[in-house]
């Protein structure tokens, strides 16, 4: 049996996570409300005291990598960019970069020892592309779309829209005007981005789904079930009757939440929807398997529709 499909041997105790680990899982930045289900108050307070987590303002927490990136960029006369810039803007990312990501102008020589401390991108930045030593929100989204894998870039673009640092119209205009290497990938990110995804978990699941031909899973589509009660699944293909859920039960440990989740799942299935649920670990670390499930789900749904159409033609 494939190890990716084996059930866990013990129950995951996320309520015991260290604050910095929980913050990485949540995208590098989070509110107290987002951290509460995962981290005890005393552990969070201790992490702040030790400098493992920063609290720039009450109720808001982020990883110290943000300050590290700013300090290194200042040392190099560089600009904080890519995912480091996304974090500096307060956005969530799929993966917190292991080293600060900064941009220097063409021709700048960086010592080998310094390069080991940073991921250095060489690019020409205009004055309008930089604010307070960091690439502007729109330039950050475009750079991530140009230089990062699709799922990483989509998580950044979704978060940028969700924070309202950029508007859909900004991305639409940039998609029309962008030029240079990697343009098709940049346009794909800009035109696929949606502020409806709640977190990088959902963004990455959508990125995987967008790679499945014939599947049209759209975020946060309302569905009426159980006599008109409205539910809003994470991703819905209305034409094929498929629902894909980024199953975040680990973030909601109460029994009332479990009861609501079970009710929602059962009502969707009874209404004829094919519901597929994916955990954080599967989406973030087993993308090939998740994609294979969605490929099979698309084929199964189409085969079912064709069978029903054939049966109807003989009725």
Coordinates of N, CA and C in Angstrom, one line a residue, residues 27-248:
X27 N 1.4 30.3 7.1 CA 1.8 31.1 6.0 C 2.8 32.2 6.4
X28 N 3.3 32.2 7.6 CA 4.4 33.1 8.0 C 3.9 34.3 8.8
X29 N 2.6 34.6 8.7 CA 2.0 35.7 9.4 C 0.6 35.3 9.8
X30 N 0.1 35.7 11.0 CA -1.2 35.3 11.5 C -1.7 36.2 12.6
X31 N -3.0 36.1 12.8 CA -3.6 36.9 13.9 C -3.7 36.0 15.1
X32 N -4.0 36.5 16.2 CA -4.1 35.7 17.5 C -5.3 34.7 17.3
X33 N -6.3 35.1 16.6 CA -7.5 34.2 16.4 C -7.1 33.0 15.6
X34 N -6.2 33.2 14.6 CA -5.8 32.1 13.8 C -4.9 31.2 14.6
X35 N -4.1 31.7 15.5 CA -3.1 30.9 16.2 C -3.8 30.2 17.4
X36 N -4.9 30.7 17.9 CA -5.5 30.2 19.1 C -5.7 28.7 19.1
X37 N -6.2 28.1 18.0 CA -6.5 26.7 18.1 C -5.2 25.8 18.1
X38 N -4.1 26.4 17.7 CA -2.9 25.7 17.6 C -1.9 25.9 18.7
X39 N -1.9 27.0 19.4 CA -0.8 27.4 20.3 C -1.4 27.9 21.6
X40 N -0.9 27.3 22.7 CA -1.3 27.8 24.0 C -0.9 29.2 24.2
X41 N -1.6 30.0 24.9 CA -1.3 31.4 25.1 C 0.1 31.6 25.8
X42 N 0.4 30.8 26.7 CA 1.7 30.9 27.4 C 2.8 30.6 26.5
X43 N 2.6 29.7 25.5 CA 3.7 29.3 24.6 C 3.9 30.5 23.6
X44 N 2.8 31.1 23.2 CA 2.9 32.2 22.2 C 3.6 33.4 22.9
X45 N 3.3 33.6 24.2 CA 3.9 34.7 24.9 C 5.4 34.5 25.1
X46 N 5.8 33.2 25.4 CA 7.2 32.8 25.5 C 7.9 33.0 24.2
X47 N 7.3 32.6 23.1 CA 8.0 32.7 21.8 C 8.3 34.1 21.5
X48 N 7.4 35.0 21.8 CA 7.6 36.5 21.6 C 8.8 36.9 22.4
X49 N 8.8 36.5 23.7 CA 9.9 36.9 24.6 C 11.2 36.4 24.1
X50 N 11.3 35.3 23.5 CA 12.5 34.7 23.0 C 12.9 35.2 21.6
X51 N 12.0 35.9 21.0 CA 12.3 36.4 19.6 C 12.1 35.4 18.5
X52 N 11.4 34.3 18.9 CA 11.1 33.3 17.9 C 9.9 33.8 17.0
X53 N 9.1 34.6 17.6 CA 7.9 35.2 16.9 C 7.9 36.7 17.2
X54 N 7.6 37.5 16.2 CA 7.5 38.9 16.4 C 6.0 39.3 16.5
X55 N 5.8 40.4 17.3 CA 4.4 40.9 17.4 C 4.5 42.4 17.1
X56 N 4.3 42.7 15.8 CA 4.5 44.1 15.4 C 3.4 45.0 16.0
X57 N 2.2 44.4 16.3 CA 1.1 45.2 16.9 C 0.2 44.2 17.6
X58 N -0.6 44.7 18.5 CA -1.4 43.7 19.3 C -2.3 42.9 18.4
X59 N -2.3 41.6 18.6 CA -3.1 40.6 17.9 C -2.5 40.2 16.6
X60 N -1.3 40.6 16.2 CA -0.7 40.3 14.9 C 0.7 39.7 15.1
X61 N 1.0 38.6 14.5 CA 2.2 37.9 14.7 C 2.9 37.5 13.4
X62 N 4.2 37.5 13.4 CA 4.9 37.1 12.2 C 6.3 36.6 12.5
X63 N 6.9 35.9 11.6 CA 8.2 35.3 11.8 C 9.3 36.3 11.7
X64 N 10.4 36.1 12.5 CA 11.5 37.1 12.5 C 12.2 37.2 11.2
X65 N 12.0 36.3 10.2 CA 12.6 36.3 8.9 C 12.3 37.7 8.2
X66 N 11.2 38.3 8.5 CA 10.9 39.6 7.9 C 12.0 40.6 8.3
X67 N 12.3 40.7 9.6 CA 13.3 41.7 10.0 C 14.7 41.3 9.5
X68 N 15.0 40.0 9.5 CA 16.3 39.5 8.9 C 16.4 39.9 7.5
X69 N 15.4 39.8 6.7 CA 15.5 40.2 5.3 C 15.7 41.7 5.1
X70 N 15.0 42.5 6.0 CA 15.2 43.9 5.9 C 16.7 44.3 6.3
X71 N 17.2 43.7 7.3 CA 18.6 44.0 7.7 C 19.6 43.6 6.7
X72 N 19.4 42.5 6.1 CA 20.4 42.0 5.1 C 20.3 42.9 3.8
X73 N 19.0 43.2 3.4 CA 18.9 44.1 2.3 C 19.6 45.5 2.5
X74 N 19.4 46.0 3.7 CA 20.1 47.2 4.0 C 21.6 47.1 3.9
X75 N 22.1 46.0 4.4 CA 23.6 45.7 4.4 C 24.1 45.7 3.0
X76 N 23.3 45.1 2.1 CA 23.7 44.9 0.7 C 23.3 46.0 -0.3
X77 N 22.6 47.0 0.3 CA 22.0 48.1 -0.5 C 21.1 47.4 -1.6
X78 N 20.3 46.4 -1.1 CA 19.5 45.7 -2.0 C 18.0 46.0 -1.6
X79 N 17.1 45.3 -2.3 CA 15.7 45.5 -2.0 C 15.0 44.1 -1.6
X80 N 14.3 44.2 -0.6 CA 13.5 43.0 -0.1 C 12.5 42.6 -1.2
X81 N 12.5 41.3 -1.7 CA 11.7 41.0 -2.8 C 11.1 39.5 -2.6
X82 N 10.4 39.1 -3.6 CA 9.8 37.8 -3.7 C 9.0 37.5 -2.4
X83 N 9.2 36.3 -1.9 CA 8.4 35.9 -0.7 C 8.7 36.7 0.5
X84 N 10.0 37.1 0.6 CA 10.4 38.0 1.8 C 9.6 39.3 1.7
X85 N 9.4 39.8 0.5 CA 8.6 41.0 0.4 C 7.1 40.8 0.7
X86 N 6.6 39.6 0.2 CA 5.2 39.2 0.5 C 5.0 39.2 2.1
X87 N 5.9 38.6 2.8 CA 5.8 38.6 4.3 C 5.9 40.0 4.8
X88 N 6.8 40.8 4.3 CA 6.9 42.2 4.7 C 5.6 43.0 4.5
X89 N 4.9 42.6 3.5 CA 3.6 43.3 3.2 C 2.5 42.7 4.1
X90 N 2.8 41.7 4.9 CA 1.8 41.1 5.8 C 1.0 40.0 5.1
X91 N 1.5 39.5 4.0 CA 0.7 38.4 3.3 C 1.2 37.0 3.7
X92 N 0.4 36.0 3.4 CA 0.7 34.7 3.7 C 1.4 34.0 2.5
X93 N 2.3 33.1 2.7 CA 3.0 32.4 1.7 C 2.9 30.9 1.9
X94 N 3.0 30.1 0.8 CA 3.0 28.7 1.0 C 4.2 28.2 1.8
X95 N 5.4 28.7 1.4 CA 6.6 28.3 2.1 C 7.4 29.6 2.5
X96 N 7.7 29.7 3.7 CA 8.6 30.8 4.2 C 10.0 30.5 3.7
X97 N 10.6 31.4 2.9 CA 11.9 31.1 2.3 C 13.0 30.8 3.4
X98 N 13.8 29.8 3.2 CA 14.9 29.5 4.2 C 15.9 30.6 4.3
X99 N 16.1 31.4 3.3 CA 17.0 32.5 3.3 C 16.3 33.8 2.8
X100 N 16.6 35.0 3.3 CA 16.0 36.2 2.8 C 16.1 36.3 1.3
X101 N 15.1 36.7 0.6 CA 15.1 36.9 -0.8 C 15.2 38.4 -1.1
X102 N 16.2 38.8 -1.8 CA 16.5 40.2 -2.1 C 16.8 40.4 -3.6
X103 N 16.7 41.6 -4.1 CA 17.0 41.9 -5.4 C 18.1 43.0 -5.5
X104 N 19.1 42.8 -6.4 CA 20.1 43.8 -6.6 C 20.1 44.1 -8.1
X105 N 20.7 45.3 -8.5 CA 20.7 45.7 -9.9 C 21.7 44.8 -10.7
X106 N 21.6 44.7 -12.0 CA 22.5 44.0 -12.8 C 23.9 44.6 -12.6
X107 N 24.9 43.7 -12.6 CA 26.3 44.1 -12.5 C 26.8 44.2 -11.0
X108 N 25.9 44.1 -10.0 CA 26.3 44.2 -8.7 C 27.0 42.9 -8.3
X109 N 28.2 43.0 -7.7 CA 29.0 41.8 -7.3 C 28.7 41.6 -5.8
X110 N 28.3 40.4 -5.5 CA 28.0 39.9 -4.2 C 29.0 38.9 -3.7
X111 N 29.6 39.1 -2.6 CA 30.6 38.1 -2.1 C 30.0 36.7 -1.9
X112 N 30.7 35.7 -2.1 CA 30.2 34.3 -2.0 C 29.7 34.1 -0.6
X113 N 30.4 34.6 0.5 CA 29.9 34.3 1.8 C 28.5 35.0 2.0
X114 N 28.3 36.2 1.5 CA 27.0 36.8 1.6 C 25.9 36.1 0.8
X115 N 26.3 35.6 -0.3 CA 25.3 34.8 -1.1 C 24.8 33.6 -0.4
X116 N 25.6 33.0 0.5 CA 25.1 31.9 1.3 C 24.1 32.3 2.3
X117 N 24.0 33.6 2.6 CA 23.1 34.1 3.6 C 21.8 34.6 3.0
X118 N 21.7 34.7 1.7 CA 20.6 35.3 1.0 C 20.4 34.6 -0.4
X119 N 19.1 34.6 -0.8 CA 18.8 34.3 -2.2 C 18.7 35.6 -3.0
X120 N 19.7 35.8 -3.8 CA 19.9 37.1 -4.5 C 19.4 37.0 -5.9
X121 N 18.4 37.8 -6.3 CA 17.9 38.0 -7.6 C 18.5 39.2 -8.2
X122 N 18.9 39.1 -9.5 CA 19.4 40.2 -10.2 C 18.3 40.7 -11.2
X123 N 17.9 42.0 -11.0 CA 16.9 42.6 -11.8 C 16.9 44.1 -11.8
X124 N 16.5 44.7 -12.8 CA 16.4 46.2 -12.8 C 15.1 46.6 -12.2
X125 N 15.1 47.4 -11.2 CA 13.9 48.0 -10.6 C 13.9 49.5 -10.8
X126 N 12.7 49.9 -11.2 CA 12.5 51.4 -11.3 C 12.1 51.9 -10.0
X127 N 12.2 53.3 -9.9 CA 11.8 53.9 -8.6 C 10.4 53.6 -8.2
X128 N 9.5 53.4 -9.1 CA 8.1 53.2 -8.8 C 7.9 51.7 -8.3
X129 N 8.9 50.9 -8.5 CA 8.8 49.5 -8.1 C 9.2 49.2 -6.6
X130 N 9.7 50.3 -6.0 CA 10.2 50.1 -4.6 C 9.6 51.1 -3.7
X131 N 9.3 50.7 -2.5 CA 8.9 51.6 -1.4 C 9.4 51.1 -0.1
X132 N 10.1 51.9 0.6 CA 10.7 51.6 2.0 C 11.6 50.4 1.9
X133 N 12.4 50.2 0.9 CA 13.3 49.1 0.8 C 12.7 47.8 0.4
X134 N 11.5 47.8 0.0 CA 10.8 46.6 -0.4 C 10.1 46.7 -1.7
X135 N 10.0 45.7 -2.6 CA 9.2 45.9 -3.8 C 7.8 46.2 -3.5
X136 N 7.2 47.0 -4.3 CA 5.8 47.4 -4.1 C 4.9 46.2 -4.2
X137 N 3.7 46.2 -3.7 CA 2.8 45.1 -3.8 C 2.6 44.5 -5.2
X138 N 2.4 45.3 -6.2 CA 2.2 44.8 -7.5 C 3.4 44.2 -8.1
X139 N 4.6 44.9 -7.9 CA 5.8 44.3 -8.3 C 6.2 43.0 -7.6
X140 N 5.8 42.9 -6.4 CA 6.1 41.7 -5.6 C 5.3 40.5 -6.2
X141 N 4.0 40.7 -6.5 CA 3.2 39.7 -7.1 C 3.8 39.3 -8.5
X142 N 4.2 40.3 -9.3 CA 4.7 40.0 -10.6 C 6.0 39.2 -10.5
X143 N 6.9 39.6 -9.6 CA 8.2 38.9 -9.5 C 8.0 37.5 -9.0
X144 N 7.1 37.3 -8.1 CA 6.8 35.9 -7.6 C 6.2 35.1 -8.7
X145 N 5.4 35.7 -9.5 CA 4.8 34.9 -10.7 C 5.9 34.6 -11.7
X146 N 6.9 35.4 -11.8 CA 7.9 35.2 -12.8 C 9.0 34.2 -12.3
X147 N 9.3 34.1 -11.0 CA 10.4 33.4 -10.5 C 10.1 32.2 -9.6
X148 N 8.8 32.1 -9.2 CA 8.5 31.0 -8.3 C 7.6 30.0 -9.0
X149 N 7.5 28.7 -8.4 CA 6.6 27.7 -9.0 C 5.2 28.3 -8.9
X150 N 4.3 27.7 -9.8 CA 2.9 28.3 -9.9 C 2.2 28.3 -8.6
X151 N 2.3 27.2 -7.8 CA 1.5 27.1 -6.6 C 2.0 28.2 -5.5
X152 N 3.3 28.4 -5.5 CA 3.9 29.4 -4.6 C 3.4 30.8 -5.0
X153 N 3.5 31.0 -6.3 CA 3.1 32.4 -6.8 C 1.6 32.6 -6.6
X154 N 0.8 31.6 -6.8 CA -0.6 31.8 -6.7 C -1.0 32.1 -5.3
X155 N -0.3 31.4 -4.3 CA -0.6 31.7 -2.9 C -0.3 33.2 -2.6
X156 N 0.8 33.7 -3.1 CA 1.1 35.1 -2.9 C 0.1 36.0 -3.5
X157 N -0.3 35.8 -4.8 CA -1.2 36.6 -5.5 C -2.6 36.6 -4.8
X158 N -3.0 35.4 -4.4 CA -4.3 35.3 -3.7 C -4.3 36.2 -2.4
X159 N -3.2 36.0 -1.6 CA -3.1 36.8 -0.4 C -3.0 38.3 -0.6
X160 N -2.3 38.7 -1.7 CA -2.3 40.1 -2.0 C -3.7 40.7 -2.3
X161 N -4.5 39.9 -3.0 CA -5.9 40.3 -3.3 C -6.7 40.3 -2.0
X162 N -6.5 39.3 -1.2 CA -7.3 39.2 0.0 C -7.0 40.3 1.0
X163 N -5.8 40.8 1.0 CA -5.4 41.9 1.9 C -5.8 43.3 1.3
X164 N -6.2 43.2 0.0 CA -6.6 44.5 -0.7 C -5.4 45.4 -1.0
X165 N -4.2 44.8 -0.9 CA -3.0 45.6 -1.3 C -2.9 45.8 -2.8
X166 N -3.5 44.9 -3.5 CA -3.7 45.1 -4.9 C -5.1 44.7 -5.3
X167 N -5.6 45.2 -6.4 CA -7.0 45.0 -6.8 C -7.0 44.1 -8.0
X168 N -8.1 43.4 -8.2 CA -8.2 42.6 -9.4 C -7.9 43.4 -10.7
X169 N -8.4 44.6 -10.7 CA -8.1 45.4 -11.9 C -6.6 45.7 -12.1
X170 N -5.8 45.8 -11.0 CA -4.4 46.0 -11.1 C -3.8 44.7 -11.8
X171 N -4.2 43.6 -11.4 CA -3.6 42.3 -11.9 C -4.0 42.2 -13.4
X172 N -5.3 42.5 -13.7 CA -5.8 42.4 -15.1 C -4.9 43.3 -16.0
X173 N -4.7 44.5 -15.6 CA -3.9 45.5 -16.4 C -2.5 44.9 -16.5
X174 N -1.9 44.5 -15.4 CA -0.5 44.0 -15.5 C -0.4 42.8 -16.4
X175 N -1.4 41.9 -16.4 CA -1.4 40.7 -17.3 C -1.4 41.2 -18.8
X176 N -2.0 42.3 -19.1 CA -2.0 42.8 -20.5 C -0.7 43.4 -20.8
X177 N 0.0 44.0 -19.9 CA 1.1 44.9 -20.1 C 2.5 44.2 -19.9
X178 N 2.5 43.1 -19.1 CA 3.7 42.4 -18.7 C 4.5 41.9 -19.9
X179 N 5.8 42.0 -19.9 CA 6.7 41.6 -20.9 C 7.8 40.9 -20.3
X180 N 8.7 40.3 -21.1 CA 9.9 39.7 -20.6 C 9.9 38.2 -20.5
X181 N 11.0 37.6 -20.0 CA 11.1 36.2 -19.8 C 10.0 35.6 -18.9
X182 N 9.4 34.5 -19.2 CA 8.4 33.8 -18.4 C 7.1 34.5 -18.5
X183 N 6.8 35.3 -19.5 CA 5.5 36.0 -19.5 C 4.3 35.1 -19.5
X184 N 4.3 33.9 -20.1 CA 3.1 33.1 -20.0 C 2.8 32.6 -18.6
X185 N 3.8 32.3 -17.8 CA 3.6 31.9 -16.5 C 3.1 33.1 -15.6
X186 N 3.7 34.2 -15.9 CA 3.2 35.4 -15.1 C 1.7 35.7 -15.4
X187 N 1.4 35.7 -16.6 CA 0.0 35.9 -17.0 C -0.9 34.9 -16.4
X188 N -0.5 33.6 -16.4 CA -1.3 32.6 -15.8 C -1.6 32.9 -14.3
X189 N -0.6 33.3 -13.6 CA -0.8 33.6 -12.1 C -1.7 34.8 -12.0
X190 N -1.5 35.8 -12.8 CA -2.3 37.1 -12.6 C -3.7 36.9 -13.0
X191 N -4.0 36.0 -13.9 CA -5.4 35.8 -14.4 C -6.1 34.7 -13.5
X192 N -5.3 33.9 -12.8 CA -5.9 32.8 -12.0 C -6.1 33.3 -10.5
X193 N -5.5 34.4 -10.1 CA -5.5 34.8 -8.7 C -7.0 35.1 -8.3
X194 N -7.2 34.8 -7.0 CA -8.5 35.1 -6.4 C -8.4 35.4 -4.9
X195 N -9.0 36.5 -4.5 CA -8.9 36.9 -3.1 C -9.9 36.0 -2.2
X196 N -10.6 35.1 -2.8 CA -11.6 34.3 -2.1 C -10.9 33.1 -1.3
X197 N -9.7 32.7 -1.7 CA -9.0 31.7 -1.0 C -8.7 32.2 0.4
X198 N -9.0 31.4 1.4 CA -8.8 31.8 2.8 C -7.3 31.8 3.2
X199 N -6.5 31.0 2.6 CA -5.1 30.8 3.1 C -4.3 30.1 2.0
X200 N -3.0 29.9 2.2 CA -2.2 29.2 1.2 C -2.6 27.8 1.0
X201 N -3.1 27.1 2.0 CA -3.6 25.8 1.8 C -4.6 25.7 0.7
X202 N -5.6 26.6 0.7 CA -6.6 26.6 -0.3 C -6.1 27.0 -1.6
X203 N -5.1 28.0 -1.6 CA -4.5 28.4 -2.9 C -3.8 27.3 -3.6
X204 N -3.0 26.5 -2.8 CA -2.2 25.4 -3.4 C -3.1 24.3 -3.9
X205 N -4.2 24.0 -3.2 CA -5.2 23.1 -3.7 C -5.7 23.5 -5.1
X206 N -6.1 24.8 -5.2 CA -6.6 25.3 -6.5 C -5.5 25.3 -7.5
X207 N -4.3 25.6 -7.2 CA -3.2 25.5 -8.2 C -3.1 24.1 -8.7
X208 N -3.2 23.1 -7.9 CA -3.1 21.7 -8.3 C -4.3 21.4 -9.3
X209 N -5.5 21.9 -8.9 CA -6.7 21.6 -9.7 C -6.6 22.3 -11.0
X210 N -6.0 23.4 -11.1 CA -5.9 24.2 -12.4 C -5.0 23.4 -13.4
X211 N -4.2 22.4 -12.9 CA -3.4 21.6 -13.8 C -4.1 20.4 -14.3
X212 N -5.4 20.2 -14.0 CA -6.2 19.0 -14.4 C -7.0 19.4 -15.6
X213 N -6.8 18.9 -16.8 CA -7.6 19.2 -17.9 C -9.0 18.8 -17.7
X214 N -9.9 19.7 -18.2 CA -11.4 19.4 -18.1 C -12.0 19.7 -16.8
X215 N -11.2 20.1 -15.8 CA -11.8 20.4 -14.5 C -11.9 21.9 -14.3
X216 N -13.0 22.4 -13.8 CA -13.2 23.9 -13.7 C -13.6 24.1 -12.2
X217 N -12.7 23.9 -11.3 CA -13.0 24.1 -9.9 C -12.8 25.6 -9.5
X218 N -13.9 26.2 -9.1 CA -13.8 27.6 -8.7 C -14.0 27.8 -7.2
X219 N -13.3 28.9 -6.7 CA -13.3 29.0 -5.2 C -14.6 29.6 -4.7
X220 N -15.0 29.1 -3.5 CA -16.1 29.7 -2.8 C -17.4 29.9 -3.5
X221 N -17.9 28.9 -4.2 CA -19.2 28.9 -4.9 C -20.3 28.5 -3.9
X222 N -21.3 29.3 -3.8 CA -22.4 28.9 -2.9 C -23.3 27.8 -3.4
X223 N -23.7 26.9 -2.6 CA -24.5 25.8 -3.0 C -25.7 25.7 -1.9
X224 N -26.9 25.5 -2.4 CA -28.1 25.4 -1.6 C -28.3 23.9 -1.3
X225 N -28.3 23.5 0.0 CA -28.6 22.1 0.3 C -29.7 22.1 1.4
X226 N -30.2 20.9 1.7 CA -31.1 20.7 2.9 C -32.2 21.7 3.0
X227 N -33.0 21.8 1.9 CA -34.1 22.7 1.9 C -33.8 24.1 1.8
X228 N -32.6 24.4 1.2 CA -32.3 25.8 0.9 C -31.1 26.4 1.7
X229 N -30.6 25.6 2.7 CA -29.5 26.1 3.5 C -28.3 26.2 2.6
X230 N -27.6 27.3 2.7 CA -26.5 27.6 1.8 C -25.1 27.3 2.4
X231 N -24.3 26.5 1.7 CA -23.0 26.2 2.1 C -22.0 26.7 1.0
X232 N -20.8 27.0 1.4 CA -19.8 27.5 0.5 C -18.5 26.7 0.6
X233 N -18.5 25.6 -0.2 CA -17.2 24.8 -0.2 C -16.0 25.6 -0.8
X234 N -14.9 25.0 -0.5 CA -13.6 25.6 -1.0 C -13.5 25.7 -2.5
X235 N -13.8 24.6 -3.2 CA -13.7 24.6 -4.7 C -14.9 23.8 -5.2
X236 N -15.5 24.3 -6.3 CA -16.7 23.7 -6.8 C -16.6 23.7 -8.4
X237 N -16.8 22.6 -9.0 CA -17.0 22.5 -10.4 C -18.5 22.2 -10.6
X238 N -19.3 23.3 -10.9 CA -20.7 23.2 -11.0 C -21.2 22.2 -12.1
X239 N -20.5 22.3 -13.3 CA -20.9 21.5 -14.4 C -20.7 20.0 -14.2
X240 N -19.7 19.6 -13.5 CA -19.4 18.2 -13.2 C -19.9 17.7 -11.9
X241 N -20.4 18.7 -11.0 CA -20.9 18.3 -9.7 C -19.8 17.8 -8.7
X242 N -18.6 18.4 -8.8 CA -17.5 18.1 -8.0 C -17.2 19.2 -6.9
X243 N -17.0 18.7 -5.7 CA -16.6 19.6 -4.6 C -15.2 19.1 -4.1
X244 N -14.3 20.1 -4.0 CA -12.9 19.7 -3.4 C -12.8 20.6 -2.2
X245 N -12.5 20.0 -1.0 CA -12.3 20.7 0.2 C -10.9 20.6 0.8
X246 N -10.4 21.8 1.1 CA -9.1 21.8 1.9 C -9.5 21.6 3.3
X247 N -9.4 20.4 3.8 CA -10.0 19.9 5.0 C -9.2 20.4 6.2
X248 N -9.6 21.5 6.8 CA -8.9 22.2 7.9 C -9.4 21.8 9.2

